[in-house]
Structure formats: C-alpha cells, structure tokens
Coordinates of C-alpha atoms in Angstrom, one line a residue:
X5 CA 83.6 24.1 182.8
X6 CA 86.2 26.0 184.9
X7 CA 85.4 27.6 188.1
X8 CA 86.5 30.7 186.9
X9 CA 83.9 30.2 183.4
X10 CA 81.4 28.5 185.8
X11 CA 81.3 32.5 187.5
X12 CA 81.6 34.4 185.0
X13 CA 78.4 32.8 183.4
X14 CA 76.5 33.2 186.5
X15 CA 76.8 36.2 187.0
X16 CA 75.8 37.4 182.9
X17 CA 72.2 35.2 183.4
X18 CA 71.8 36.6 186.8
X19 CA 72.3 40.0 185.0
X20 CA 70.2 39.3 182.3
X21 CA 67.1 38.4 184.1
X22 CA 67.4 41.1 186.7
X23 CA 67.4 43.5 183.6
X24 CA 64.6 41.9 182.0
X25 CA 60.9 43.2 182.9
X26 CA 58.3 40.5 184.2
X27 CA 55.7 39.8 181.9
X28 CA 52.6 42.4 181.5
X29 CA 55.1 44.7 184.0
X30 CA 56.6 47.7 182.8
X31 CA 59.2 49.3 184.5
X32 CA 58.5 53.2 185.7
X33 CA 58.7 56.0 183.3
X34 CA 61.6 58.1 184.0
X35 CA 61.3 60.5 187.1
X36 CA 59.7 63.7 186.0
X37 CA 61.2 67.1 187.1
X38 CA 60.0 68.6 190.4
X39 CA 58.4 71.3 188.3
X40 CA 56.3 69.2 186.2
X41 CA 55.2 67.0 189.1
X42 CA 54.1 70.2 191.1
X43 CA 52.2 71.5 188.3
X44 CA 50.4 67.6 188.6
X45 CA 49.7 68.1 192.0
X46 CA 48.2 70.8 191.5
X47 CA 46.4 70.6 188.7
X48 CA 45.1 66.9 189.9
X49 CA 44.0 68.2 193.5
X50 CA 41.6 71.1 191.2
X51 CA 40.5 68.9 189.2
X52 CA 39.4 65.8 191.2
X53 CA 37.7 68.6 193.8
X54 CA 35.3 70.5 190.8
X55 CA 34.9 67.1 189.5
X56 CA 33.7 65.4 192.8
X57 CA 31.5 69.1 192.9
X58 CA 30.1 68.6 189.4
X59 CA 29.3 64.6 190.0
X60 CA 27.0 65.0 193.1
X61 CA 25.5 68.0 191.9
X62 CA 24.7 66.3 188.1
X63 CA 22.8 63.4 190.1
X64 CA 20.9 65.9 192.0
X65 CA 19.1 67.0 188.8
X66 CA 15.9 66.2 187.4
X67 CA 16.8 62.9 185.2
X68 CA 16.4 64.3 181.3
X69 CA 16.5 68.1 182.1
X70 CA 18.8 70.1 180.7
X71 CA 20.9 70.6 183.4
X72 CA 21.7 67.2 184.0
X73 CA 23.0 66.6 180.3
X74 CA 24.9 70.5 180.4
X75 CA 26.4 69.4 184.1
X76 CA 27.3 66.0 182.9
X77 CA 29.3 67.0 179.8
X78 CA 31.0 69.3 181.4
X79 CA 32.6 66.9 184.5
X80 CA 33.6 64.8 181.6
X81 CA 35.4 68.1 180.0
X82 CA 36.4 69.0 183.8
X83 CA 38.4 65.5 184.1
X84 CA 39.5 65.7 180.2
X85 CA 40.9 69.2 180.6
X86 CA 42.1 68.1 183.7
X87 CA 44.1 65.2 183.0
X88 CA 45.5 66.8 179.6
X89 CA 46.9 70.3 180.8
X90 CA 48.6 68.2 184.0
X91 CA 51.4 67.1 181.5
X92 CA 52.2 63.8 178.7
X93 CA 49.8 60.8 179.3
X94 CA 50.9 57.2 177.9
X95 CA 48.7 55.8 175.2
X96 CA 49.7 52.0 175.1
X97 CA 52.7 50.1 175.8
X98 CA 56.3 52.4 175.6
X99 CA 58.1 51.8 172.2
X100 CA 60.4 48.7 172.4
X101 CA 58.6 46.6 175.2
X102 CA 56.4 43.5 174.6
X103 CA 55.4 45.4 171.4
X104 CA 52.6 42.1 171.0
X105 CA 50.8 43.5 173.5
X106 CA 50.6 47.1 172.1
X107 CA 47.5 48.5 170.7
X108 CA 45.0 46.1 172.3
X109 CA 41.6 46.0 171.5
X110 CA 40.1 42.5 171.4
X111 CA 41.2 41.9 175.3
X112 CA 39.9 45.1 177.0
X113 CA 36.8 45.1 174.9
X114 CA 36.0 41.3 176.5
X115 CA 37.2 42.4 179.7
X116 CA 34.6 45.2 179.9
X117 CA 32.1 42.8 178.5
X118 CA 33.2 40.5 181.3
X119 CA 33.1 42.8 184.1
X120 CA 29.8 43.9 182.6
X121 CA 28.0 39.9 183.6
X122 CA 29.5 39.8 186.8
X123 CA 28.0 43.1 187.8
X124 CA 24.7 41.6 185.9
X125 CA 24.7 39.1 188.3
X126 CA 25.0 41.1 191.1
X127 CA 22.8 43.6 190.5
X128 CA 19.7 40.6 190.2
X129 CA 21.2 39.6 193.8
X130 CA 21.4 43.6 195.2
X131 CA 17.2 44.0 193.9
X132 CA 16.6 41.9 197.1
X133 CA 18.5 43.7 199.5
X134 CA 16.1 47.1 199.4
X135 CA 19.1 49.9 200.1
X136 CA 21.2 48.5 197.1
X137 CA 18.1 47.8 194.9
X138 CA 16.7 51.9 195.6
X139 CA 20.5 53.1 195.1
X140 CA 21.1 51.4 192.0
X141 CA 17.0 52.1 190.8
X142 CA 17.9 55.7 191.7
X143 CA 20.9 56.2 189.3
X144 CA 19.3 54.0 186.2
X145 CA 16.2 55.7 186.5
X146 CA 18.5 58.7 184.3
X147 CA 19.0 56.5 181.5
X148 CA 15.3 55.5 181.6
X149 CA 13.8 58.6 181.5
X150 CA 16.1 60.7 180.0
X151 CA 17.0 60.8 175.8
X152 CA 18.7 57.6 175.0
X153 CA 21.3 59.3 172.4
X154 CA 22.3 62.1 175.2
X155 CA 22.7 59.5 177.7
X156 CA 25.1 57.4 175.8
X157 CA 26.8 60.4 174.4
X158 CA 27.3 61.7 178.6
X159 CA 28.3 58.2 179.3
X160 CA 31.3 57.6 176.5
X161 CA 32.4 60.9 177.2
X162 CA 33.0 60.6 181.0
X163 CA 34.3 57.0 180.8
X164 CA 36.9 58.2 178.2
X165 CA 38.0 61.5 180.5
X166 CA 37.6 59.5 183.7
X167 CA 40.2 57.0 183.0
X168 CA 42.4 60.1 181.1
X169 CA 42.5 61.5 184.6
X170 CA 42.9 59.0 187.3
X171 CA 44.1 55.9 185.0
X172 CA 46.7 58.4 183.2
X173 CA 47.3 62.0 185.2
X174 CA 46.5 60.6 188.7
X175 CA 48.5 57.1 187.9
X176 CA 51.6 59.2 186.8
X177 CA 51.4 61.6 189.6
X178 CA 51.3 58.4 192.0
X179 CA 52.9 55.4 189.9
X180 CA 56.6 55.8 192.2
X181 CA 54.0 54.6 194.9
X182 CA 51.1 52.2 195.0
X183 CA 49.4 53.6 192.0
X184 CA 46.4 51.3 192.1
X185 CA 45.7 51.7 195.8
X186 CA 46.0 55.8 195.7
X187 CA 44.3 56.0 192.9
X188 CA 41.2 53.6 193.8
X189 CA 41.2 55.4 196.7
X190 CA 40.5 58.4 195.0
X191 CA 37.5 57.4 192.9
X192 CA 35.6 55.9 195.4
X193 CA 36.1 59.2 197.5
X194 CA 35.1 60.5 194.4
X195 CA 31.6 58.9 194.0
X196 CA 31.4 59.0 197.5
X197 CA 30.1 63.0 196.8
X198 CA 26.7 61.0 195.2
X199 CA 26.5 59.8 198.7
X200 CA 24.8 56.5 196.6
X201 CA 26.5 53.4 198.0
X202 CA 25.8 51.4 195.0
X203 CA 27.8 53.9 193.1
X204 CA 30.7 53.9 195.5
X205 CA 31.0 50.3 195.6
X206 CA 30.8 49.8 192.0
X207 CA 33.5 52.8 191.5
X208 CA 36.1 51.0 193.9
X209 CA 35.9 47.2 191.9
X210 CA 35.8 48.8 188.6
X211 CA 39.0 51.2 189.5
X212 CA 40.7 48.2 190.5
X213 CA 39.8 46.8 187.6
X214 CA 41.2 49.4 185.2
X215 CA 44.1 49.9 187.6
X216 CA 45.1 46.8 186.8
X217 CA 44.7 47.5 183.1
X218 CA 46.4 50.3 183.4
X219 CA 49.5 48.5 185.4
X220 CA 49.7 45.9 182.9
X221 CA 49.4 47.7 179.6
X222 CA 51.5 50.3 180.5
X223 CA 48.9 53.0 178.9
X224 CA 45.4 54.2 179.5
X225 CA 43.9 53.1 176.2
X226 CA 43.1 49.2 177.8
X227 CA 41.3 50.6 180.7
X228 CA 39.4 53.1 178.4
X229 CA 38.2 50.7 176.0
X230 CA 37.1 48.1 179.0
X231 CA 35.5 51.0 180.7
X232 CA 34.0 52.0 177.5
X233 CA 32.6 48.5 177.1
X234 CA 31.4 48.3 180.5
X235 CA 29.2 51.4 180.5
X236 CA 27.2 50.8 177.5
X237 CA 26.2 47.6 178.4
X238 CA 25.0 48.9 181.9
X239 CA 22.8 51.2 180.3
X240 CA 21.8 48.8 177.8
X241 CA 21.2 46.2 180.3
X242 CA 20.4 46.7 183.8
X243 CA 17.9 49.6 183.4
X244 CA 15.3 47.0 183.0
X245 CA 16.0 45.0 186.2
X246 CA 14.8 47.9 188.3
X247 CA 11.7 49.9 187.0
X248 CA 10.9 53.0 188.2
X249 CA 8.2 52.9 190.4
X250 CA 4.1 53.3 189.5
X251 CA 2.5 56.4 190.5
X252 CA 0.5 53.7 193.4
X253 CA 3.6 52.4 194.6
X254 CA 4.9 55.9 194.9
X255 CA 1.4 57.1 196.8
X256 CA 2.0 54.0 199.4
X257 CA 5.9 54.9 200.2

C-alpha cells in the first residue's frame, strides 16, 4: 500500500469511528429554539416548586385520610402536567440507533428489582441506627395504615410523572450539561422539603440510578419501568421490617 492510499484510508476509519456513537450513548437531540427552552424553564422552575410544596405537605397528613390520598394524586398530576405542557419528551431510543435496545422491558424491570434488594439490605442495617430506622418507620407507616389499593395506586402514579418530569422535561432542559448531576440535584432538594433524611438519601441513589437509565436508553420509559418496579416492591416488602410502634412503647417515648 502506497503512502498516498495508506492516508487516505486513515483518515476514512478515523472518520468513521469519530461519527459513530459509543455503545448505550446517544448523541444530543437537536438544540431546541430559545423559545421552547424558555417556556422549559419556566414551566420546570413552577413545577418542581408546587411539587416540592405538595410532597412535604402530603407527608404531613394523617397516614389513610383523605387528604393524604387527594394531596398525593395531585403532586403526581402536578409533575405529569408539568413535564407534558414543558414541550416533546423521548419515549425510548430515537429511530435509527441501536434499534436492539429499543423498547426495553425485561432489563429495567430486573434493574428495579435489583435496586429494590440492595435497598432491602440496607434498610435491615439502617433499623439499628435509631434516626434512619424512625425516618424510614415514619414514611412506611402510610402504606401500613392506609388502604393498600390507594396506596399502590398514589405510588405508580408518582413514580410514572416523577421520572416524566425530571428523567424527561428536567433532563432535556439540562442534557447540553451534566444532565445526571443537575437533575439529581434537583430531587434530592426535592425530598429534602419532607425534611426525612431517609427519604433524601434514598431520592439521590435512586436518581442516579434512573439518570443513568435515562442516559443510556435515550428515553424515559427504562427509568419508568425500574422505578415502577422499585416502588412496589418497597411497599410490598419493607413495611414489615419496621412496625409501628405499640400503644406502651408509644406511652414510654
């Protein structure tokens, strides 16, 4: 080979690999007009303000009233209507790239399921540290005394409108610049209104977590679907690691 064909074929596979995207990495949508990105802004900085509001009040109801199920159902429609009026939000995986990996199910599902033991075996480990048992004893106590149907119904809902906000409006508002770390940022500031720490340390791993989803899926069904997965089995599973408390115990406190 020739010096001259030697070049040439350099610089056509340097070409090609530079054009081709890494595996599980999607390149960034196109940039949206300046109008369409202040109507995000704004509709983003509304939303994740009434639904910081509506989160700390909810968990400052009586567990199983009705104000907890109406004040629930309507942060998940406050981040739903949210993330939907703020502009397009990607399903799955753009047309024409890695289409294998469009549409996935199985993986997020055993994601969630995985995500689910680790936090298992945390939670066994935070019931001997008293703060972390009484924050985490203090959230599960709404599953455990409230309507079991209602509670899952509250919990799909938000998990599905959560991720539609920060894992699809908030990621495209952000995704030209650190999308993961913005918008973990802004769901543990989020929870942070419960003032529970259990909640806010929980929020930030599992907004990593779907972050990453979201990153490498190129959509925000993936992180739904884990985060779907991940919430029932919570409430299926830990309640009964922390009781609430007998009438005595309560007397002694």
């Amino acid at each position: 080979m020739t010096a001259d064909r030697w070049s040439r074929w350099r610089e056509r596979t340097t070409s090609a690999r530079q054009d081709s995207p890494l595996p599980g990495h999607f390149p960034a949508a196109r940039a949206e007009p300046a109008t369409v990105r202040a109507r995000r802004r704004r509709v983003a900085a509304a939303t994740g303000i009434g639904g910081a509001g509506l989160l700390g009040i909810s968990l400052s109801t009586k567990a199983g009233s009705p104000q907890f199920y109406l004040l629930t159902m309507g942060l998940a429609g406050t981040w739903a209507a949210g993330a939907l009026s703020s502009g397009p939000l990607p399903l799955d995986t753009p047309p024409g790239q890695d289409s294998d990996r469009r549409h996935p199910v199985v993986m997020p599902v055993l994601t969630g399921a995985g995500a689910f033991g680790l936090f298992y075996g945390a939670a066994r480990l935070a019931r001997h540290i008293p703060p972390l048992n009484r924050a985490i004893g203090s959230v599960l106590h709404y599953a455990d005394d409230g309507s079991t149907p209602l509670v899952l119904l509250t919990a799909c809902a938000n998990a599905v409108a959560e991720e539609l906000f920060f894992r699809g409006a908030l990621w495209s508002l952000a995704q030209d610049s650190h999308p993961l770390a913005k918008t973990t940022l802004a769901y543990a500031a989020t929870t942070a209104a419960t003032r529970n720490p259990a909640l806010v340390l929980a929020g930030t791993a599992t907004s990593v977590l779907f972050g990453l989803q979201r990153r490498t899926s190129g959509g925000i069904l993936a992180p739904a679907l884990t985060h779907l997965t991940w919430s029932l089995l919570m409430l299926r599973y830990l309640p009964p690691l922390f009781p609430a408390p007998r009438p005595a115990e309560i007397t002694r406190d």
